[in-house]
Amino acid sequence: MPAVRGRGAAARGAVVRDAVVRGLGARAIGVRGTLLRSAGAVLLGALSLTGCSGDGNPAGTASQAASAAASLASAASSALASATAGAGNSLASATAEAGRRFDEFRSGLNAKGEVKAADRVRTDSDGRSTVEVTATNPTSTSRTYVVQVDFRDKGGTLLDTVVVKVDDVPADGSKDATARSTRSLSGAVSSDVARAVRT
Protein backbone atom coordinates (compact mmCIF):
# COMPACT_ATOMS: atom_id res chain seq x y z
CA MET A 1 0.00 0.00 0.00
CA PRO A 2 2.49 2.76 -1.14
CA ALA A 3 -0.15 5.50 -1.01
CA VAL A 4 -1.05 4.66 2.58
CA ARG A 5 2.60 4.60 3.61
CA GLY A 6 3.14 7.93 1.84
CA ARG A 7 0.26 9.54 3.69
CA GLY A 8 1.58 8.04 6.93
CA ALA A 9 5.04 9.54 6.36
CA ALA A 10 3.53 12.96 5.65
CA ALA A 11 1.42 12.71 8.77
CA ARG A 12 4.47 11.80 10.84
CA GLY A 13 6.35 14.80 9.48
CA ALA A 14 3.41 17.13 10.26
CA VAL A 15 3.20 15.83 13.81
CA VAL A 16 6.93 16.40 14.33
CA ARG A 17 6.66 19.97 13.01
CA ASP A 18 3.59 20.69 15.16
CA ALA A 19 5.37 19.32 18.22
CA VAL A 20 8.36 21.59 17.66
CA VAL A 21 6.21 24.70 17.03
CA ARG A 22 4.07 24.10 20.11
CA GLY A 23 7.13 23.32 22.19
CA LEU A 24 8.96 26.54 21.38
CA GLY A 25 6.04 28.63 22.61
CA ALA A 26 5.37 26.75 25.86
CA ARG A 27 6.97 26.44 29.24
CA ALA A 28 9.27 23.48 29.73
CA ILE A 29 6.70 21.42 31.66
CA GLY A 30 4.01 22.02 29.03
CA VAL A 31 6.45 21.09 26.31
CA ARG A 32 7.21 17.75 27.92
CA GLY A 33 3.53 16.77 28.10
CA THR A 34 2.72 17.91 24.57
CA LEU A 35 5.67 16.17 23.00
CA LEU A 36 5.08 12.92 24.83
CA ARG A 37 1.47 12.87 23.58
CA SER A 38 2.65 13.60 20.03
CA ALA A 39 5.27 10.86 20.26
CA GLY A 40 2.59 8.38 21.24
CA ALA A 41 0.41 9.40 18.28
CA VAL A 42 3.27 9.04 15.82
CA LEU A 43 4.35 5.67 17.17
CA LEU A 44 0.80 4.27 17.05
CA GLY A 45 0.35 5.56 13.51
CA ALA A 46 3.60 4.00 12.41
CA LEU A 47 2.81 0.67 14.03
CA SER A 48 -0.62 0.58 12.36
CA LEU A 49 1.15 0.62 9.01
CA THR A 50 2.61 -2.77 9.84
CA GLY A 51 -0.85 -4.30 9.56
CA CYS A 52 -1.62 -2.48 6.29
CA SER A 53 1.64 -3.27 4.56
CA GLY A 54 1.14 -5.42 1.53
CA ASP A 55 4.80 -5.85 0.65
CA GLY A 56 5.27 -8.78 3.05
CA ASN A 57 8.05 -6.93 4.84
CA PRO A 58 6.84 -6.12 8.37
CA ALA A 59 10.44 -5.73 9.51
CA GLY A 60 10.90 -2.88 7.05
CA THR A 61 7.74 -1.15 8.26
CA ALA A 62 8.79 -1.58 11.88
CA SER A 63 12.12 -0.02 10.95
CA GLN A 64 10.28 2.97 9.47
CA ALA A 65 8.26 3.29 12.69
CA ALA A 66 11.40 3.21 14.79
CA SER A 67 13.01 5.82 12.55
CA ALA A 68 9.95 8.10 12.87
CA ALA A 69 9.95 7.72 16.64
CA ALA A 70 13.66 8.50 16.80
CA SER A 71 13.18 11.62 14.69
CA LEU A 72 10.38 12.82 16.95
CA ALA A 73 12.45 12.13 20.05
CA SER A 74 15.26 14.25 18.63
CA ALA A 75 12.86 17.08 17.79
CA ALA A 76 11.29 16.84 21.25
CA SER A 77 14.67 17.05 22.93
CA SER A 78 15.64 20.13 20.93
CA ALA A 79 12.31 21.86 21.58
CA LEU A 80 12.44 21.10 25.29
CA ALA A 81 15.99 22.44 25.58
CA SER A 82 15.04 25.59 23.67
CA ALA A 83 11.92 26.23 25.76
CA THR A 84 13.78 25.62 29.02
CA ALA A 85 16.53 28.01 27.99
CA GLY A 86 13.93 30.61 26.98
CA ALA A 87 12.17 30.42 30.35
CA GLY A 88 15.51 30.68 32.14
CA ASN A 89 16.50 33.73 30.11
CA SER A 90 13.17 35.43 30.85
CA LEU A 91 13.57 34.87 34.59
CA ALA A 92 17.18 36.08 34.52
CA SER A 93 16.10 39.21 32.67
CA ALA A 94 13.26 39.90 35.14
CA THR A 95 15.58 39.39 38.10
CA ALA A 96 18.16 41.75 36.63
CA GLU A 97 15.50 44.39 35.99
CA ALA A 98 14.24 44.10 39.59
CA GLY A 99 17.77 44.65 40.84
CA ARG A 100 18.19 47.68 38.62
CA ARG A 101 14.94 49.20 39.85
CA PHE A 102 15.93 48.79 43.48
CA ASP A 103 19.34 50.30 42.81
CA GLU A 104 17.49 53.53 42.06
CA PHE A 105 16.16 53.60 45.63
CA ARG A 106 19.22 52.70 47.68
CA SER A 107 18.41 55.44 50.16
CA GLY A 108 14.95 54.00 50.82
CA LEU A 109 14.11 52.44 54.17
CA ASN A 110 13.26 48.76 54.48
CA ALA A 111 9.45 48.57 54.50
CA LYS A 112 8.73 44.93 53.73
CA GLY A 113 6.59 44.66 56.86
CA GLU A 114 4.38 47.50 55.61
CA VAL A 115 3.42 45.80 52.34
CA LYS A 116 1.13 42.81 51.86
CA ALA A 117 0.23 40.81 48.77
CA ALA A 118 -3.30 39.49 48.30
CA ASP A 119 -3.85 35.78 48.87
CA ARG A 120 -5.18 35.18 45.38
CA VAL A 121 -3.22 35.49 42.14
CA ARG A 122 -5.39 36.19 39.11
CA THR A 123 -4.83 35.88 35.37
CA ASP A 124 -5.59 38.87 33.16
CA SER A 125 -6.85 38.90 29.58
CA ASP A 126 -3.29 38.65 28.25
CA GLY A 127 -2.53 35.54 30.28
CA ARG A 128 -0.30 37.41 32.75
CA SER A 129 -0.48 36.66 36.47
CA THR A 130 -1.55 39.61 38.61
CA VAL A 131 -1.84 40.23 42.33
CA GLU A 132 -2.90 43.23 44.38
CA VAL A 133 -0.35 44.64 46.82
CA THR A 134 -1.25 47.00 49.64
CA ALA A 135 1.21 49.45 51.18
CA THR A 136 0.33 50.83 54.61
CA ASN A 137 2.18 54.01 55.55
CA PRO A 138 2.65 54.43 59.31
CA THR A 139 4.42 57.78 59.06
CA SER A 140 3.04 61.30 59.29
CA THR A 141 3.85 62.22 55.67
CA SER A 142 3.01 60.81 52.25
CA ARG A 143 5.43 58.13 51.08
CA THR A 144 6.31 56.19 47.94
CA TYR A 145 6.87 52.43 48.07
CA VAL A 146 8.88 50.25 45.72
CA VAL A 147 7.89 46.60 46.01
CA GLN A 148 9.35 43.42 44.51
CA VAL A 149 6.82 40.63 44.09
CA ASP A 150 7.88 37.05 43.32
CA PHE A 151 5.59 34.61 41.51
CA ARG A 152 6.11 30.93 42.34
CA ASP A 153 4.65 27.57 41.33
CA LYS A 154 2.96 25.25 43.81
CA GLY A 155 6.33 23.68 44.64
CA GLY A 156 7.83 27.06 45.57
CA THR A 157 10.01 27.39 42.48
CA LEU A 158 10.52 30.98 41.35
CA LEU A 159 8.78 31.60 38.02
CA ASP A 160 8.97 35.35 37.65
CA THR A 161 9.67 38.53 39.60
CA VAL A 162 8.39 42.05 39.07
CA VAL A 163 8.75 45.46 40.71
CA VAL A 164 5.77 47.73 41.28
CA LYS A 165 5.83 51.32 42.52
CA VAL A 166 3.10 52.61 44.84
CA ASP A 167 3.15 56.39 44.69
CA ASP A 168 1.82 58.87 47.24
CA VAL A 169 0.62 56.52 49.95
CA PRO A 170 -1.10 58.90 52.39
CA ALA A 171 0.11 59.45 55.95
CA ASP A 172 -1.36 56.86 58.29
CA GLY A 173 -3.16 55.38 55.30
CA SER A 174 -2.98 52.63 52.69
CA LYS A 175 -2.92 52.36 48.94
CA ASP A 176 -3.20 49.45 46.51
CA ALA A 177 -1.30 48.67 43.34
CA THR A 178 -1.22 45.73 40.93
CA ALA A 179 1.86 43.59 40.35
CA ARG A 180 1.80 41.93 36.91
CA SER A 181 4.10 39.16 35.75
CA THR A 182 6.43 39.88 32.86
CA ARG A 183 5.14 36.88 30.88
CA SER A 184 2.41 34.25 30.90
CA LEU A 185 2.68 31.72 33.70
CA SER A 186 0.86 28.38 33.70
CA GLY A 187 -0.37 26.17 36.49
CA ALA A 188 -1.11 27.17 40.07
CA VAL A 189 0.74 30.40 40.83
CA SER A 190 1.29 32.05 44.21
CA SER A 191 2.99 35.31 45.13
CA ASP A 192 4.93 36.89 47.95
CA VAL A 193 6.58 40.20 48.72
CA ALA A 194 10.32 39.64 48.32
CA ARG A 195 11.34 43.11 49.46
CA ALA A 196 10.02 46.65 49.76
CA VAL A 197 11.40 50.09 50.51
CA ARG A 198 9.74 53.46 51.12
CA THR A 199 11.07 56.87 50.30
PDB file of C-alpha atoms in Angstrom:
ATOM      1  CA  MET A   1       0.000   0.000   0.000  1.00  0.00           C
ATOM      2  CA  PRO A   2       2.486   2.762  -1.142  1.00  0.00           C
ATOM      3  CA  ALA A   3      -0.151   5.505  -1.006  1.00  0.00           C
ATOM      4  CA  VAL A   4      -1.053   4.659   2.581  1.00  0.00           C
ATOM      5  CA  ARG A   5       2.602   4.601   3.607  1.00  0.00           C
ATOM      6  CA  GLY A   6       3.142   7.933   1.839  1.00  0.00           C
ATOM      7  CA  ARG A   7       0.256   9.540   3.692  1.00  0.00           C
ATOM      8  CA  GLY A   8       1.579   8.041   6.929  1.00  0.00           C
ATOM      9  CA  ALA A   9       5.041   9.537   6.356  1.00  0.00           C
ATOM     10  CA  ALA A  10       3.535  12.959   5.652  1.00  0.00           C
ATOM     11  CA  ALA A  11       1.420  12.708   8.770  1.00  0.00           C
ATOM     12  CA  ARG A  12       4.469  11.799  10.844  1.00  0.00           C
ATOM     13  CA  GLY A  13       6.349  14.801   9.479  1.00  0.00           C
ATOM     14  CA  ALA A  14       3.409  17.126  10.264  1.00  0.00           C
ATOM     15  CA  VAL A  15       3.200  15.828  13.812  1.00  0.00           C
ATOM     16  CA  VAL A  16       6.935  16.397  14.330  1.00  0.00           C
ATOM     17  CA  ARG A  17       6.662  19.968  13.007  1.00  0.00           C
ATOM     18  CA  ASP A  18       3.592  20.686  15.159  1.00  0.00           C
ATOM     19  CA  ALA A  19       5.372  19.321  18.218  1.00  0.00           C
ATOM     20  CA  VAL A  20       8.359  21.589  17.662  1.00  0.00           C
ATOM     21  CA  VAL A  21       6.208  24.698  17.031  1.00  0.00           C
ATOM     22  CA  ARG A  22       4.069  24.099  20.108  1.00  0.00           C
ATOM     23  CA  GLY A  23       7.133  23.316  22.188  1.00  0.00           C
ATOM     24  CA  LEU A  24       8.960  26.544  21.380  1.00  0.00           C
ATOM     25  CA  GLY A  25       6.038  28.633  22.612  1.00  0.00           C
ATOM     26  CA  ALA A  26       5.374  26.749  25.864  1.00  0.00           C
ATOM     27  CA  ARG A  27       6.965  26.439  29.242  1.00  0.00           C
ATOM     28  CA  ALA A  28       9.270  23.477  29.729  1.00  0.00           C
ATOM     29  CA  ILE A  29       6.699  21.415  31.660  1.00  0.00           C
ATOM     30  CA  GLY A  30       4.006  22.015  29.031  1.00  0.00           C
ATOM     31  CA  VAL A  31       6.450  21.088  26.306  1.00  0.00           C
ATOM     32  CA  ARG A  32       7.211  17.749  27.923  1.00  0.00           C
ATOM     33  CA  GLY A  33       3.526  16.768  28.100  1.00  0.00           C
ATOM     34  CA  THR A  34       2.716  17.909  24.568  1.00  0.00           C
ATOM     35  CA  LEU A  35       5.673  16.168  23.001  1.00  0.00           C
ATOM     36  CA  LEU A  36       5.080  12.921  24.827  1.00  0.00           C
ATOM     37  CA  ARG A  37       1.472  12.866  23.578  1.00  0.00           C
ATOM     38  CA  SER A  38       2.648  13.599  20.027  1.00  0.00           C
ATOM     39  CA  ALA A  39       5.273  10.862  20.263  1.00  0.00           C
ATOM     40  CA  GLY A  40       2.591   8.376  21.235  1.00  0.00           C
ATOM     41  CA  ALA A  41       0.408   9.405  18.284  1.00  0.00           C
ATOM     42  CA  VAL A  42       3.266   9.037  15.817  1.00  0.00           C
ATOM     43  CA  LEU A  43       4.346   5.671  17.166  1.00  0.00           C
ATOM     44  CA  LEU A  44       0.799   4.266  17.053  1.00  0.00           C
ATOM     45  CA  GLY A  45       0.347   5.557  13.507  1.00  0.00           C
ATOM     46  CA  ALA A  46       3.603   3.999  12.409  1.00  0.00           C
ATOM     47  CA  LEU A  47       2.808   0.669  14.031  1.00  0.00           C
ATOM     48  CA  SER A  48      -0.617   0.583  12.357  1.00  0.00           C
ATOM     49  CA  LEU A  49       1.154   0.623   9.005  1.00  0.00           C
ATOM     50  CA  THR A  50       2.609  -2.775   9.841  1.00  0.00           C
ATOM     51  CA  GLY A  51      -0.846  -4.304   9.556  1.00  0.00           C
ATOM     52  CA  CYS A  52      -1.625  -2.478   6.295  1.00  0.00           C
ATOM     53  CA  SER A  53       1.639  -3.265   4.558  1.00  0.00           C
ATOM     54  CA  GLY A  54       1.139  -5.418   1.532  1.00  0.00           C
ATOM     55  CA  ASP A  55       4.801  -5.852   0.647  1.00  0.00           C
ATOM     56  CA  GLY A  56       5.273  -8.780   3.048  1.00  0.00           C
ATOM     57  CA  ASN A  57       8.054  -6.931   4.843  1.00  0.00           C
ATOM     58  CA  PRO A  58       6.841  -6.124   8.372  1.00  0.00           C
ATOM     59  CA  ALA A  59      10.440  -5.730   9.507  1.00  0.00           C
ATOM     60  CA  GLY A  60      10.902  -2.875   7.054  1.00  0.00           C
ATOM     61  CA  THR A  61       7.735  -1.155   8.261  1.00  0.00           C
ATOM     62  CA  ALA A  62       8.787  -1.583  11.882  1.00  0.00           C
ATOM     63  CA  SER A  63      12.118  -0.015  10.948  1.00  0.00           C
ATOM     64  CA  GLN A  64      10.277   2.974   9.473  1.00  0.00           C
ATOM     65  CA  ALA A  65       8.262   3.290  12.691  1.00  0.00           C
ATOM     66  CA  ALA A  66      11.399   3.209  14.793  1.00  0.00           C
ATOM     67  CA  SER A  67      13.007   5.824  12.555  1.00  0.00           C
ATOM     68  CA  ALA A  68       9.952   8.100  12.870  1.00  0.00           C
ATOM     69  CA  ALA A  69       9.947   7.722  16.645  1.00  0.00           C
ATOM     70  CA  ALA A  70      13.662   8.499  16.798  1.00  0.00           C
ATOM     71  CA  SER A  71      13.178  11.625  14.689  1.00  0.00           C
ATOM     72  CA  LEU A  72      10.381  12.819  16.954  1.00  0.00           C
ATOM     73  CA  ALA A  73      12.451  12.133  20.052  1.00  0.00           C
ATOM     74  CA  SER A  74      15.258  14.249  18.625  1.00  0.00           C
ATOM     75  CA  ALA A  75      12.862  17.084  17.792  1.00  0.00           C
ATOM     76  CA  ALA A  76      11.288  16.840  21.253  1.00  0.00           C
ATOM     77  CA  SER A  77      14.673  17.048  22.930  1.00  0.00           C
ATOM     78  CA  SER A  78      15.639  20.126  20.925  1.00  0.00           C
ATOM     79  CA  ALA A  79      12.308  21.863  21.577  1.00  0.00           C
ATOM     80  CA  LEU A  80      12.444  21.100  25.287  1.00  0.00           C
ATOM     81  CA  ALA A  81      15.988  22.436  25.583  1.00  0.00           C
ATOM     82  CA  SER A  82      15.044  25.591  23.673  1.00  0.00           C
ATOM     83  CA  ALA A  83      11.924  26.232  25.764  1.00  0.00           C
ATOM     84  CA  THR A  84      13.775  25.618  29.022  1.00  0.00           C
ATOM     85  CA  ALA A  85      16.530  28.011  27.986  1.00  0.00           C
ATOM     86  CA  GLY A  86      13.925  30.608  26.980  1.00  0.00           C
ATOM     87  CA  ALA A  87      12.175  30.423  30.349  1.00  0.00           C
ATOM     88  CA  GLY A  88      15.507  30.680  32.139  1.00  0.00           C
ATOM     89  CA  ASN A  89      16.501  33.725  30.110  1.00  0.00           C
ATOM     90  CA  SER A  90      13.173  35.428  30.850  1.00  0.00           C
ATOM     91  CA  LEU A  91      13.571  34.869  34.586  1.00  0.00           C
ATOM     92  CA  ALA A  92      17.177  36.082  34.524  1.00  0.00           C
ATOM     93  CA  SER A  93      16.099  39.210  32.673  1.00  0.00           C
ATOM     94  CA  ALA A  94      13.262  39.899  35.135  1.00  0.00           C
ATOM     95  CA  THR A  95      15.585  39.393  38.103  1.00  0.00           C
ATOM     96  CA  ALA A  96      18.164  41.748  36.628  1.00  0.00           C
ATOM     97  CA  GLU A  97      15.500  44.387  35.993  1.00  0.00           C
ATOM     98  CA  ALA A  98      14.244  44.099  39.591  1.00  0.00           C
ATOM     99  CA  GLY A  99      17.775  44.648  40.839  1.00  0.00           C
ATOM    100  CA  ARG A 100      18.190  47.678  38.616  1.00  0.00           C
ATOM    101  CA  ARG A 101      14.940  49.205  39.849  1.00  0.00           C
ATOM    102  CA  PHE A 102      15.928  48.788  43.481  1.00  0.00           C
ATOM    103  CA  ASP A 103      19.338  50.297  42.810  1.00  0.00           C
ATOM    104  CA  GLU A 104      17.487  53.527  42.059  1.00  0.00           C
ATOM    105  CA  PHE A 105      16.155  53.604  45.629  1.00  0.00           C
ATOM    106  CA  ARG A 106      19.221  52.702  47.675  1.00  0.00           C
ATOM    107  CA  SER A 107      18.406  55.445  50.161  1.00  0.00           C
ATOM    108  CA  GLY A 108      14.950  53.999  50.822  1.00  0.00           C
ATOM    109  CA  LEU A 109      14.110  52.438  54.168  1.00  0.00           C
ATOM    110  CA  ASN A 110      13.256  48.756  54.476  1.00  0.00           C
ATOM    111  CA  ALA A 111       9.451  48.572  54.499  1.00  0.00           C
ATOM    112  CA  LYS A 112       8.731  44.929  53.727  1.00  0.00           C
ATOM    113  CA  GLY A 113       6.587  44.657  56.858  1.00  0.00           C
ATOM    114  CA  GLU A 114       4.378  47.496  55.609  1.00  0.00           C
ATOM    115  CA  VAL A 115       3.417  45.801  52.339  1.00  0.00           C
ATOM    116  CA  LYS A 116       1.130  42.814  51.860  1.00  0.00           C
ATOM    117  CA  ALA A 117       0.229  40.806  48.765  1.00  0.00           C
ATOM    118  CA  ALA A 118      -3.303  39.493  48.304  1.00  0.00           C
ATOM    119  CA  ASP A 119      -3.854  35.779  48.867  1.00  0.00           C
ATOM    120  CA  ARG A 120      -5.179  35.184  45.382  1.00  0.00           C
ATOM    121  CA  VAL A 121      -3.217  35.487  42.143  1.00  0.00           C
ATOM    122  CA  ARG A 122      -5.391  36.190  39.108  1.00  0.00           C
ATOM    123  CA  THR A 123      -4.826  35.881  35.374  1.00  0.00           C
ATOM    124  CA  ASP A 124      -5.589  38.867  33.164  1.00  0.00           C
ATOM    125  CA  SER A 125      -6.852  38.898  29.583  1.00  0.00           C
ATOM    126  CA  ASP A 126      -3.289  38.649  28.250  1.00  0.00           C
ATOM    127  CA  GLY A 127      -2.526  35.540  30.284  1.00  0.00           C
ATOM    128  CA  ARG A 128      -0.298  37.409  32.745  1.00  0.00           C
ATOM    129  CA  SER A 129      -0.478  36.663  36.473  1.00  0.00           C
ATOM    130  CA  THR A 130      -1.551  39.611  38.611  1.00  0.00           C
ATOM    131  CA  VAL A 131      -1.840  40.233  42.333  1.00  0.00           C
ATOM    132  CA  GLU A 132      -2.901  43.231  44.384  1.00  0.00           C
ATOM    133  CA  VAL A 133      -0.346  44.635  46.821  1.00  0.00           C
ATOM    134  CA  THR A 134      -1.246  46.998  49.644  1.00  0.00           C
ATOM    135  CA  ALA A 135       1.209  49.450  51.176  1.00  0.00           C
ATOM    136  CA  THR A 136       0.330  50.832  54.608  1.00  0.00           C
ATOM    137  CA  ASN A 137       2.178  54.011  55.549  1.00  0.00           C
ATOM    138  CA  PRO A 138       2.652  54.428  59.310  1.00  0.00           C
ATOM    139  CA  THR A 139       4.419  57.776  59.055  1.00  0.00           C
ATOM    140  CA  SER A 140       3.038  61.301  59.293  1.00  0.00           C
ATOM    141  CA  THR A 141       3.850  62.219  55.673  1.00  0.00           C
ATOM    142  CA  SER A 142       3.007  60.814  52.254  1.00  0.00           C
ATOM    143  CA  ARG A 143       5.432  58.128  51.077  1.00  0.00           C
ATOM    144  CA  THR A 144       6.309  56.187  47.941  1.00  0.00           C
ATOM    145  CA  TYR A 145       6.869  52.430  48.073  1.00  0.00           C
ATOM    146  CA  VAL A 146       8.880  50.253  45.720  1.00  0.00           C
ATOM    147  CA  VAL A 147       7.889  46.598  46.007  1.00  0.00           C
ATOM    148  CA  GLN A 148       9.354  43.423  44.506  1.00  0.00           C
ATOM    149  CA  VAL A 149       6.823  40.630  44.086  1.00  0.00           C
ATOM    150  CA  ASP A 150       7.876  37.053  43.321  1.00  0.00           C
ATOM    151  CA  PHE A 151       5.594  34.611  41.507  1.00  0.00           C
ATOM    152  CA  ARG A 152       6.112  30.930  42.336  1.00  0.00           C
ATOM    153  CA  ASP A 153       4.651  27.575  41.330  1.00  0.00           C
ATOM    154  CA  LYS A 154       2.963  25.252  43.814  1.00  0.00           C
ATOM    155  CA  GLY A 155       6.325  23.685  44.642  1.00  0.00           C
ATOM    156  CA  GLY A 156       7.826  27.057  45.574  1.00  0.00           C
ATOM    157  CA  THR A 157      10.014  27.391  42.485  1.00  0.00           C
ATOM    158  CA  LEU A 158      10.520  30.983  41.352  1.00  0.00           C
ATOM    159  CA  LEU A 159       8.779  31.598  38.018  1.00  0.00           C
ATOM    160  CA  ASP A 160       8.974  35.351  37.653  1.00  0.00           C
ATOM    161  CA  THR A 161       9.667  38.526  39.597  1.00  0.00           C
ATOM    162  CA  VAL A 162       8.393  42.047  39.073  1.00  0.00           C
ATOM    163  CA  VAL A 163       8.746  45.460  40.707  1.00  0.00           C
ATOM    164  CA  VAL A 164       5.771  47.733  41.281  1.00  0.00           C
ATOM    165  CA  LYS A 165       5.827  51.316  42.524  1.00  0.00           C
ATOM    166  CA  VAL A 166       3.105  52.607  44.839  1.00  0.00           C
ATOM    167  CA  ASP A 167       3.152  56.392  44.689  1.00  0.00           C
ATOM    168  CA  ASP A 168       1.822  58.868  47.236  1.00  0.00           C
ATOM    169  CA  VAL A 169       0.624  56.519  49.947  1.00  0.00           C
ATOM    170  CA  PRO A 170      -1.103  58.902  52.392  1.00  0.00           C
ATOM    171  CA  ALA A 171       0.109  59.450  55.951  1.00  0.00           C
ATOM    172  CA  ASP A 172      -1.365  56.862  58.286  1.00  0.00           C
ATOM    173  CA  GLY A 173      -3.158  55.378  55.298  1.00  0.00           C
ATOM    174  CA  SER A 174      -2.981  52.629  52.693  1.00  0.00           C
ATOM    175  CA  LYS A 175      -2.918  52.361  48.936  1.00  0.00           C
ATOM    176  CA  ASP A 176      -3.202  49.452  46.506  1.00  0.00           C
ATOM    177  CA  ALA A 177      -1.297  48.667  43.335  1.00  0.00           C
ATOM    178  CA  THR A 178      -1.223  45.725  40.929  1.00  0.00           C
ATOM    179  CA  ALA A 179       1.859  43.593  40.350  1.00  0.00           C
ATOM    180  CA  ARG A 180       1.796  41.926  36.911  1.00  0.00           C
ATOM    181  CA  SER A 181       4.102  39.157  35.752  1.00  0.00           C
ATOM    182  CA  THR A 182       6.429  39.881  32.855  1.00  0.00           C
ATOM    183  CA  ARG A 183       5.145  36.878  30.883  1.00  0.00           C
ATOM    184  CA  SER A 184       2.409  34.252  30.896  1.00  0.00           C
ATOM    185  CA  LEU A 185       2.681  31.718  33.704  1.00  0.00           C
ATOM    186  CA  SER A 186       0.863  28.376  33.697  1.00  0.00           C
ATOM    187  CA  GLY A 187      -0.368  26.167  36.489  1.00  0.00           C
ATOM    188  CA  ALA A 188      -1.113  27.170  40.067  1.00  0.00           C
ATOM    189  CA  VAL A 189       0.744  30.401  40.831  1.00  0.00           C
ATOM    190  CA  SER A 190       1.293  32.052  44.207  1.00  0.00           C
ATOM    191  CA  SER A 191       2.991  35.311  45.129  1.00  0.00           C
ATOM    192  CA  ASP A 192       4.930  36.887  47.948  1.00  0.00           C
ATOM    193  CA  VAL A 193       6.579  40.203  48.719  1.00  0.00           C
ATOM    194  CA  ALA A 194      10.322  39.638  48.325  1.00  0.00           C
ATOM    195  CA  ARG A 195      11.341  43.114  49.461  1.00  0.00           C
ATOM    196  CA  ALA A 196      10.015  46.651  49.756  1.00  0.00           C
ATOM    197  CA  VAL A 197      11.404  50.088  50.513  1.00  0.00           C
ATOM    198  CA  ARG A 198       9.736  53.455  51.121  1.00  0.00           C
ATOM    199  CA  THR A 199      11.066  56.869  50.297  1.00  0.00           C
TER     200      THR A 199
END
